[in-house]
XYZ file of C-alpha atoms in Angstrom:
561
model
C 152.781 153.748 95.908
C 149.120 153.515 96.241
C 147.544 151.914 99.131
C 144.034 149.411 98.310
C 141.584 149.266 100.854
C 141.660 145.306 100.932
C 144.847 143.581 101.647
C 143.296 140.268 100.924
C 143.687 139.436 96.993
C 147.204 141.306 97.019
C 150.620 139.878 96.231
C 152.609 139.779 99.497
C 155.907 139.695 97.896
C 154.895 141.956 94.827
C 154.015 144.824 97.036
C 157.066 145.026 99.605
C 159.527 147.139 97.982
C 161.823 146.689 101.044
C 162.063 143.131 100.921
C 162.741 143.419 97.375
C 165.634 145.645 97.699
C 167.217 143.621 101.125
C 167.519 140.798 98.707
C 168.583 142.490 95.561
C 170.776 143.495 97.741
C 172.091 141.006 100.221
C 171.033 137.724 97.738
C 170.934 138.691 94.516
C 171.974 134.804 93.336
C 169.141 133.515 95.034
C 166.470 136.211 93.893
C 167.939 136.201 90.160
C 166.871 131.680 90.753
C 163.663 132.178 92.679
C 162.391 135.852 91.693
C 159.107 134.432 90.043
C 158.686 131.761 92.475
C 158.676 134.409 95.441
C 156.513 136.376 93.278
C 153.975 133.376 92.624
C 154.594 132.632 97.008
C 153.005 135.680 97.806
C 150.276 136.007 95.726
C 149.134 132.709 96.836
C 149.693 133.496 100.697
C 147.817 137.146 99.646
C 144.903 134.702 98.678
C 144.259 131.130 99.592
C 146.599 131.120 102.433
C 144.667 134.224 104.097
C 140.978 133.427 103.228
C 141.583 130.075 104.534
C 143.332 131.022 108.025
C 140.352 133.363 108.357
C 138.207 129.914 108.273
C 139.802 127.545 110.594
C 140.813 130.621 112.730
C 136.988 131.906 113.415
C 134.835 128.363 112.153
C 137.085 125.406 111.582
C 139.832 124.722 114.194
C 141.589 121.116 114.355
C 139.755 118.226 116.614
C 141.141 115.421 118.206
C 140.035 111.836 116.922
C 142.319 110.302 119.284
C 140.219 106.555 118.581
C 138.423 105.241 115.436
C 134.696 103.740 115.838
C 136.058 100.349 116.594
C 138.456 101.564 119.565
C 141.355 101.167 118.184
C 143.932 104.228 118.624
C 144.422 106.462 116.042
C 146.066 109.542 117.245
C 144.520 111.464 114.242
C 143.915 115.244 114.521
C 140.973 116.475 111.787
C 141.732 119.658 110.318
C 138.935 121.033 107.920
C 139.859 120.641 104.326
C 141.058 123.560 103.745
C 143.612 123.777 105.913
C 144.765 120.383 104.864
C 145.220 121.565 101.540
C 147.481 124.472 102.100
C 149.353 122.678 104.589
C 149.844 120.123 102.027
C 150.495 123.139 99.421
C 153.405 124.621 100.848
C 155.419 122.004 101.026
C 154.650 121.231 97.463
C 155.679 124.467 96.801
C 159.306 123.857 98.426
C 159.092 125.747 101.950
C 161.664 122.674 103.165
C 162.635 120.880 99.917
C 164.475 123.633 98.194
C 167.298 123.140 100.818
C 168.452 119.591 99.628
C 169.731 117.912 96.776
C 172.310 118.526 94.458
C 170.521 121.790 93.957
C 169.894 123.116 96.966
C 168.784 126.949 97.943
C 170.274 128.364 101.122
C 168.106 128.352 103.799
C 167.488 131.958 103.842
C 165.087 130.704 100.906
C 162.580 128.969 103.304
C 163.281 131.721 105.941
C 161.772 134.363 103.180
C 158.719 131.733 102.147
C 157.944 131.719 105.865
C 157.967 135.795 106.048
C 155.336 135.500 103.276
C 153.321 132.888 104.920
C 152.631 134.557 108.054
C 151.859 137.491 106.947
C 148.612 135.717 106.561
C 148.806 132.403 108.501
C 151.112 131.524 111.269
C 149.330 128.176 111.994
C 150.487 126.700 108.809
C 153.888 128.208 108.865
C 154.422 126.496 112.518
C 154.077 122.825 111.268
C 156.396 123.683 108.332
C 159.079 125.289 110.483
C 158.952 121.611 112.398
C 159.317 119.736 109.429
C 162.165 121.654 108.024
C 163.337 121.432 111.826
C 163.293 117.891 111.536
C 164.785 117.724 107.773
C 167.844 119.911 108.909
C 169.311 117.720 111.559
C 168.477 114.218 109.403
C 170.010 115.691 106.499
C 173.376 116.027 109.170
C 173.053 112.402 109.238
C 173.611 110.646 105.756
C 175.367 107.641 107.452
C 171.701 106.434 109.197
C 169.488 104.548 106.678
C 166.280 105.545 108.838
C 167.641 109.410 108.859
C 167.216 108.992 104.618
C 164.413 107.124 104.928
C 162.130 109.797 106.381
C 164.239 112.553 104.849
C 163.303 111.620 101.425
C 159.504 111.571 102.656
C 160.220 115.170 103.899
C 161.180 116.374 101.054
C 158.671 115.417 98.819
C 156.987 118.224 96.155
C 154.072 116.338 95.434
C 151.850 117.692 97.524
C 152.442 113.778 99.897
C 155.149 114.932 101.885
C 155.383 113.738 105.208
C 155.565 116.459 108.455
C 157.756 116.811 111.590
C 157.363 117.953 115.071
C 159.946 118.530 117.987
C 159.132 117.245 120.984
C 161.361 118.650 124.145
C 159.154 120.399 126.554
C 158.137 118.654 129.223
C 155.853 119.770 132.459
C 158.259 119.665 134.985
C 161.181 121.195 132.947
C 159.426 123.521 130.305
C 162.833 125.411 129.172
C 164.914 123.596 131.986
C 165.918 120.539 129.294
C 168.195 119.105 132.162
C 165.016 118.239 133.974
C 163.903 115.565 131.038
C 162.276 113.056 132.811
C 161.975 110.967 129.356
C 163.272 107.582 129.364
C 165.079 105.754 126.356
C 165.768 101.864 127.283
C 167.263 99.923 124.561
C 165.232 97.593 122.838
C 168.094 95.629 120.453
C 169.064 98.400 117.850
C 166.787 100.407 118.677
C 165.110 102.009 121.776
C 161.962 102.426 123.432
C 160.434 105.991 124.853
C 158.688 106.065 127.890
C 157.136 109.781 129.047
C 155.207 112.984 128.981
C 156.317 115.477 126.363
C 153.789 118.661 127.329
C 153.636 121.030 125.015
C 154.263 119.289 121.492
C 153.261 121.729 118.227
C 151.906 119.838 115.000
C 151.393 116.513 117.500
C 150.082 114.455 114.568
C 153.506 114.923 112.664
C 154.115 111.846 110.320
C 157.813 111.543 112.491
C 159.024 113.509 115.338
C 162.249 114.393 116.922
C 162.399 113.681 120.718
C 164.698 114.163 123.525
C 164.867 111.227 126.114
C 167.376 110.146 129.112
C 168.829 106.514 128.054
C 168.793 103.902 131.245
C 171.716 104.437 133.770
C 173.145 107.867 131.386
C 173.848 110.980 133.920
C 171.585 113.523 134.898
C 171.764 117.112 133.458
C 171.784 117.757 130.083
C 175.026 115.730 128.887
C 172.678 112.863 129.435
C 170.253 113.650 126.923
C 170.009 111.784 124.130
C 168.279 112.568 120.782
C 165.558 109.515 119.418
C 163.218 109.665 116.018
C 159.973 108.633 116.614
C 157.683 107.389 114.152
C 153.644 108.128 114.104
C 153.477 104.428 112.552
C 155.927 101.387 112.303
C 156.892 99.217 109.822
C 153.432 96.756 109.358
C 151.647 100.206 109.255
C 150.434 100.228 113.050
C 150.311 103.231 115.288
C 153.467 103.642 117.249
C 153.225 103.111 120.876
C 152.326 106.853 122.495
C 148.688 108.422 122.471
C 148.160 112.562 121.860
C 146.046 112.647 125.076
C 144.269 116.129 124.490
C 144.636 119.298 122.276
C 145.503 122.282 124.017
C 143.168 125.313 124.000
C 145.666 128.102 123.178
C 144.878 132.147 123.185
C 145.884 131.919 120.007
C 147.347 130.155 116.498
C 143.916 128.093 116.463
C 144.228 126.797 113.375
C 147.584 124.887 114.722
C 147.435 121.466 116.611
C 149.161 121.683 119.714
C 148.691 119.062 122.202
C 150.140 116.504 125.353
C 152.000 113.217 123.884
C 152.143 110.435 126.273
C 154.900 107.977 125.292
C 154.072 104.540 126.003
C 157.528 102.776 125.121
C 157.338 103.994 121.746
C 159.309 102.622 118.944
C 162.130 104.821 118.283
C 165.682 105.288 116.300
C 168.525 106.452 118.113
C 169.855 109.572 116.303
C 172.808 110.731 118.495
C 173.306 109.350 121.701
C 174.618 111.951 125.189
C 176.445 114.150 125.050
C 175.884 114.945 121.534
C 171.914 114.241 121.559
C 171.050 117.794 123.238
C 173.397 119.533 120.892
C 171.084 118.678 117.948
C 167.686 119.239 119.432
C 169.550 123.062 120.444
C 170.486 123.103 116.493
C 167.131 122.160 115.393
C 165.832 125.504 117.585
C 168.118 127.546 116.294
C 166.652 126.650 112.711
C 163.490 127.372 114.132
C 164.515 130.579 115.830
C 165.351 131.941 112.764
C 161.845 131.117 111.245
C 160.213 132.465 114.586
C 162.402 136.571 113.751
C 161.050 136.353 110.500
C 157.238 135.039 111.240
C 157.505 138.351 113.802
C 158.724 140.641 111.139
C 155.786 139.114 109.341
C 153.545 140.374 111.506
C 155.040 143.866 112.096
C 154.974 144.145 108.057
C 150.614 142.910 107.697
C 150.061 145.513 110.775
C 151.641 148.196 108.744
C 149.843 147.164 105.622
C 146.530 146.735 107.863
C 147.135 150.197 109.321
C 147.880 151.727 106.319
C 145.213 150.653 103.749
C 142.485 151.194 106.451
C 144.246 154.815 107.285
C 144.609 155.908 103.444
C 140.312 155.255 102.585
C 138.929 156.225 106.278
C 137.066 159.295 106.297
C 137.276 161.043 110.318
C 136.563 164.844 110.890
C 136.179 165.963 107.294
C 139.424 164.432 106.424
C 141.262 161.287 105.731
C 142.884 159.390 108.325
C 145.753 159.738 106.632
C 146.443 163.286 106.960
C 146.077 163.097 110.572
C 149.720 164.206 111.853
C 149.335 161.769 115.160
C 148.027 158.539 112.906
C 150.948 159.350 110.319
C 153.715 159.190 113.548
C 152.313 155.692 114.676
C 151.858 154.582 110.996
C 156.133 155.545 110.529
C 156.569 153.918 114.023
C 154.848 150.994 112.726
C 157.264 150.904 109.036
C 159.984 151.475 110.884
C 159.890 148.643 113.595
C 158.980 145.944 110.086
C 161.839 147.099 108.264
C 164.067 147.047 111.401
C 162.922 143.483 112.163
C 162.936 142.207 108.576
C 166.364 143.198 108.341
C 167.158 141.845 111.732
C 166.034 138.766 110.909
C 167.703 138.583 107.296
C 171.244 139.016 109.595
C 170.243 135.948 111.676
C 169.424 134.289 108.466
C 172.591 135.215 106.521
C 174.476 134.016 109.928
C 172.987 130.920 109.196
C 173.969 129.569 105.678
C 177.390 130.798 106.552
C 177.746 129.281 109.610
C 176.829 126.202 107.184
C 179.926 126.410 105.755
C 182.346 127.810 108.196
C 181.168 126.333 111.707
C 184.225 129.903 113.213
C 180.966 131.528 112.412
C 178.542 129.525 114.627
C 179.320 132.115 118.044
C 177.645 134.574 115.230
C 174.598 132.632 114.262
C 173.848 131.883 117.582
C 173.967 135.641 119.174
C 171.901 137.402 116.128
C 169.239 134.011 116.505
C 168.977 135.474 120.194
C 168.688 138.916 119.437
C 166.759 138.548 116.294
C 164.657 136.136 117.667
C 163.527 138.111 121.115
C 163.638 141.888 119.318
C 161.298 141.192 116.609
C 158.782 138.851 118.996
C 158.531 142.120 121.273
C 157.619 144.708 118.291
C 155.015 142.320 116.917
C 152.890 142.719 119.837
C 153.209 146.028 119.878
C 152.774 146.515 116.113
C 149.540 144.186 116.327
C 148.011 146.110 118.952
C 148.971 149.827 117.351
C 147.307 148.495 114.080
C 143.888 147.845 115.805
C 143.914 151.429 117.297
C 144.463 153.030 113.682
C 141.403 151.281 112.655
C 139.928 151.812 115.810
C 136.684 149.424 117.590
C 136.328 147.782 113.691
C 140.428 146.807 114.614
C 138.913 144.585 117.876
C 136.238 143.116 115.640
C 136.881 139.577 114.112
C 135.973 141.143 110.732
C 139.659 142.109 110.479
C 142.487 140.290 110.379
C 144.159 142.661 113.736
C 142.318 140.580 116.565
C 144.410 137.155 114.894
C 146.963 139.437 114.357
C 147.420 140.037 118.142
C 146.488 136.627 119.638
C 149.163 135.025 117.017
C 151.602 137.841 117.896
C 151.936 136.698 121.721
C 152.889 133.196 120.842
C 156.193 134.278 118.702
C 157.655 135.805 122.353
C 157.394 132.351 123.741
C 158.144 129.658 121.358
C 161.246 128.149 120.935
C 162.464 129.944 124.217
C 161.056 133.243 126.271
C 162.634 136.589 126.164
C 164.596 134.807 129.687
C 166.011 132.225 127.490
C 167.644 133.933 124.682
C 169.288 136.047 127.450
C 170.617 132.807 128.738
C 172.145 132.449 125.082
C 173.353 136.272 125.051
C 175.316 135.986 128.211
C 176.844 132.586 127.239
C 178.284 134.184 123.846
C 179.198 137.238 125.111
C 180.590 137.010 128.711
C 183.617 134.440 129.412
C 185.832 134.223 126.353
C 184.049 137.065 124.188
C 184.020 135.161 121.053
C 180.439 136.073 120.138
C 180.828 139.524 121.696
C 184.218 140.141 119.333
C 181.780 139.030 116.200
C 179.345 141.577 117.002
C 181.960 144.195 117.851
C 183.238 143.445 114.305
C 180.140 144.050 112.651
C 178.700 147.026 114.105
C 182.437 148.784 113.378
C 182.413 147.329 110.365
C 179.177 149.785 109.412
C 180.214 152.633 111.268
C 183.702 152.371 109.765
C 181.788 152.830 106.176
C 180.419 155.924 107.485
C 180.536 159.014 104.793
C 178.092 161.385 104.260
C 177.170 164.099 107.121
C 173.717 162.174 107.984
C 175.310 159.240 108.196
C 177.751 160.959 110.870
C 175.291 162.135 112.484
C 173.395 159.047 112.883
C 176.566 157.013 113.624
C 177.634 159.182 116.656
C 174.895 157.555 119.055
C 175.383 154.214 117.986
C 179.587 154.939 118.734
C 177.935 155.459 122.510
C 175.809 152.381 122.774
C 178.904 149.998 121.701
C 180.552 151.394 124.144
C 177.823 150.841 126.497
C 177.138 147.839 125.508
C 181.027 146.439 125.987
C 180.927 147.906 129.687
C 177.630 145.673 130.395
C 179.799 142.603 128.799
C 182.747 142.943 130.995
C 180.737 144.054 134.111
C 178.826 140.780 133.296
C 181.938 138.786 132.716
C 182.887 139.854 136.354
C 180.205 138.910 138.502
C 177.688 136.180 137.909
C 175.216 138.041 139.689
C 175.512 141.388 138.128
C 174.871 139.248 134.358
C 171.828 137.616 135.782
C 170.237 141.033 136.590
C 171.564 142.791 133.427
C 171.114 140.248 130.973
C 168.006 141.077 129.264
C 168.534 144.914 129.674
C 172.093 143.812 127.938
C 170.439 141.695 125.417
C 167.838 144.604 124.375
C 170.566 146.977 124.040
C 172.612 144.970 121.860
C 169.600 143.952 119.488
C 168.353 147.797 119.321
C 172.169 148.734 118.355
C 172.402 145.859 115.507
C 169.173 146.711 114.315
C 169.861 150.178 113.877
C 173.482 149.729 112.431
C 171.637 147.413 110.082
C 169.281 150.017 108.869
C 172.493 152.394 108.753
C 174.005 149.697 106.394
C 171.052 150.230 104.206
C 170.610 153.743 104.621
C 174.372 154.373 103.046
C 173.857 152.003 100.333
C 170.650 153.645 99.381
C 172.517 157.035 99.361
C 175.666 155.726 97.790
C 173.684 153.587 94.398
C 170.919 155.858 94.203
C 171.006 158.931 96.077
C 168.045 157.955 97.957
C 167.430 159.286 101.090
C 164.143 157.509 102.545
C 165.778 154.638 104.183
C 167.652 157.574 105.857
C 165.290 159.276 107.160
C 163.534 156.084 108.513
C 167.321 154.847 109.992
C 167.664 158.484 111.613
C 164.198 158.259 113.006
C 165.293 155.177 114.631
C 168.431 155.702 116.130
C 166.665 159.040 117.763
C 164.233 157.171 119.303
C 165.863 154.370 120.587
C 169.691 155.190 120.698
C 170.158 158.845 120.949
C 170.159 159.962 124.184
C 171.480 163.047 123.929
C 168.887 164.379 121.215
C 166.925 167.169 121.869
C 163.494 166.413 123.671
C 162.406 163.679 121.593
C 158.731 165.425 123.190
C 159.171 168.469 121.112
C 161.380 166.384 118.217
C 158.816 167.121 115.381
C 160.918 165.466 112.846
C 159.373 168.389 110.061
C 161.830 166.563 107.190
C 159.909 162.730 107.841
C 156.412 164.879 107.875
C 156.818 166.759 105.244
C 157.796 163.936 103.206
C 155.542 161.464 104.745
C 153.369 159.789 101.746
C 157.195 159.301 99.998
C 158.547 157.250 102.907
C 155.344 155.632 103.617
C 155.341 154.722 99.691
C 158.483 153.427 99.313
C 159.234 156.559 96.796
C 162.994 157.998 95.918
C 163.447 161.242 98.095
C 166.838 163.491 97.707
C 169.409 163.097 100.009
């Protein structure tokens, strides 16, 4: 596989051979339905999407027109047109609509359109993960005439469909959602919102999903309820709440983000305490999912930034390329995209069947956590690794690293911190072990499969970690104490051991249908580096096989087992 020096004006789905295989692979119902539409996803995001997050990102970001010239509030954010128009695009192209109606594509559908989409823009991909936020936990609720209502205007394909937003976080609380200060008082069927929601993505959302305390309910989080709140009511007003400022953000600047002040706004009741904060923690873990892949995304256009800049720069008489240091960080950097697409593809899989068999919720939940912080943490670090292949041009707005790496940060703090999801971890895995026995399963499950010699070989480290990992759970599940301080240590170990058993999982299928040995050598690679501590010095591990081989692996070409 060649390299081109521009990634602009390239298919994003056409030219990632790994993605292709995961879903031949793991999906092959849904790729056999939606092959061409994939294919026609990322040549668009390749083109349009990218020139025009270039624009708002460096010339165009969204205002706030928060009154019209006759002082009347409007609440209306301006986004240059061409933002508006691929926001309006990708929902017209299905990003949340495919995942309703008689036929209906599992979610993992919008999970891959969003791994396509911010690979060049994460600003539009935010709004859309909101809406289909929003359309998931409606579309629980057939019995509620306003739930179908705005559902159907979700779910439009006509380029009019209308947009969601989640509104939780509040400046007192932030990820504390027992310290909601929101208050819901009834106002005859339905209720009115009074508060400060302080962080609030895509604030100029057409209908928004809030959580709010209702008068004289209990304190904590089983007195949350969960309210919908319209942008306009019935006679076409504005609802009662004003977007009092936009927040200036290091990055995503193409994406509104901004401070809602709710004024008694109108709202509909969708599930009152105890049930209320269950849905809002659903609609994350939707959102979650979206957040592993965007994060893959991001480790996969740093490779192919890296790469394409690496394979046409002349340095020292040679090509970068041939440079024996650039070609380690450049497999660092292929290895960490295909370990977090496939990490995220497990979360995603964990979804739809949780969909259908709620025994595999404690599952969905603990590879959302893991997915979700893993791949956040190797986006920054595969942002910043692609602006020091290209070097000082890397820092320079000409290229798309410097959005790359301001985008990056957000992903590790959205939808919950790195703290948070070991919050989650600990929940699943200490206590009753229910999540902990799922993951047990699965990682056996793969080293059980185990045939070849290299596959041995690279098992044998990962037999260690489990066992690691399963003394952290029950030293956890002993002392509250000990689980607060080893939680995230805990938490990293457990995502770097699925992630590797994952790319074991590959690795033997590759060897078993095809007797293709790249996505071993990349899987071995990986398990050294981050597993294997009983390896030689990983100072003097040279690796000869990967660097003789390089430009195969790299390209994504058949090598011998």
């Amino acid at each position: 596989m060649r390299y081109q020096q521009e990634t602009r004006g390239q298919n994003f789905f056409a030219v990632d051979p790994n993605l292709k295989t995961l879903l031949a692979r793991r999906a092959p119902d849904l790729l056999a339905r939606n092959g061409e539409r994939l294919h026609a996803f990322g040549a668009w995001v390749g083109s349009d999407v990218d020139c025009e997050a270039e624009y708002t990102d460096r010339f165009a970001p969204p205002v706030l027109e928060a009154h019209d010239r006759f002082g009347r509030l409007t609440n209306r954010v301006r986004h240059n047109p061409l933002y508006a128009e691929i926001h309006r695009d990708v929902y017209a192209r299905g990003i949340v609509g495919l995942n309703f109606g008689p036929k209906a594509e599992p979610f993992l559908m919008s999970f891959l359109m969003g791994y396509l989409l911010s690979q060049a823009d994460i600003s539009i991909h935010c709004p859309a993960t909101l809406t289909g936020a929003v359309a998931y936990i409606l579309g629980k609720l057939p019995e509620k005439a306003a739930a179908k209502h705005y559902l159907e205007g979700l779910l439009r394909l006509d380029g009019k469909a209308l947009t969601g937003g989640t509104w939780a976080t509040e400046l007192d609380g932030g990820s504390d959602l027992a310290a909601t200060a929101t208050v819901a008082k009834r106002d005859g069927e339905h209720f009115r919102l009074t508060g400060f929601k302080w962080f609030a993505s895509n604030p100029d959302s057409d209908v928004a999903l809030a959580t709010a305390r209702p008068e004289e309910a209990p304190g904590g989080t089983e007195g949350l309820g969960l309210y919908l709140v319209p942008k306009a009511l019935a006679d076409g007003s504005p609802n009662r709440y004003r977007i009092r400022r936009l927040k200036t953000k290091l990055g995503t600047r193409g994406l509104a983000s901004g401070e809602i002040e709710l004024e008694g706004a109108f709202a509909f009741e969708v599930s009152p305490p105890p049930r209320g904060l269950r849905l809002m923690l659903e609609a994350l873990d939707y959102s979650r999912v979206h957040n592993a892949f965007a994060a893959a995304a991001v480790g996969r256009r740093a490779f192919l930034e890296a790469i394409a800049y690496a394979s046409h720069r002349q340095a020292f008489g040679k090509i970068l390329l041939a440079f024996p240091m650039v070609q380690s960080v450049l497999l660092d950097l292929q290895m960490n995209a295909e370990a977090s697409l496939t990490l995220a593809f497990e979360a995603a899989v964990a979804f739809d069947e949780s969909e259908k068999n709620a025994k595999r919720l404690p599952w969905r939940r603990l590879t959302t956590a893991l997915a979700k912080y893993w791949t956040a943490e190797k986006a920054i670090r595969a942002a910043s690794s692609a602006i020091e292949v290209l070097g000082g041009v890397g820092y320079t707005e000409d290229y798309v690293t410097p959005r790359l790496l301001r985008d990056a940060q957000v992903l590790t703090v959205w939808e919950g911190t790195a703290n948070i999801q070991a919050l989650e971890v600990l929940r699943l895995v200490a206590g009753n072990g229910e999540g902990f026995g799922a993951f047990m399963a699965r990682i056996e499950g793969v080293l059980g499969g185990v045939k070849s010699p290299l596959e041995e070989e690279c098992a044998k480290p990962l037999r260690s970690a489990l066992a690691l990992c399963a003394d952290g759970v029950r030293q956890a599940t002993k002392s509250p104490e000990v689980a607060s301080r080893i939680a995230r240590r805990l938490m990293d170990r457990m995502a770097v051991l699925l992630a590797a058993c994952l790319l074991l999982e590959e690795a033997a299928a590759d060897l078993a249908e095809k007797k293709d040995g790249r996505k071993a050598c990349l899987a071995k690679r990986f398990i050294r580096r981050t597993l294997d501590f009983d390896a030689a010095s990983q100072l003097l591990d040279t690796e000869p096989l990967l660097q003789r081989d390089f430009e195969r692996v790299v390209g994504y070409e058949e090598m011998p087992a």
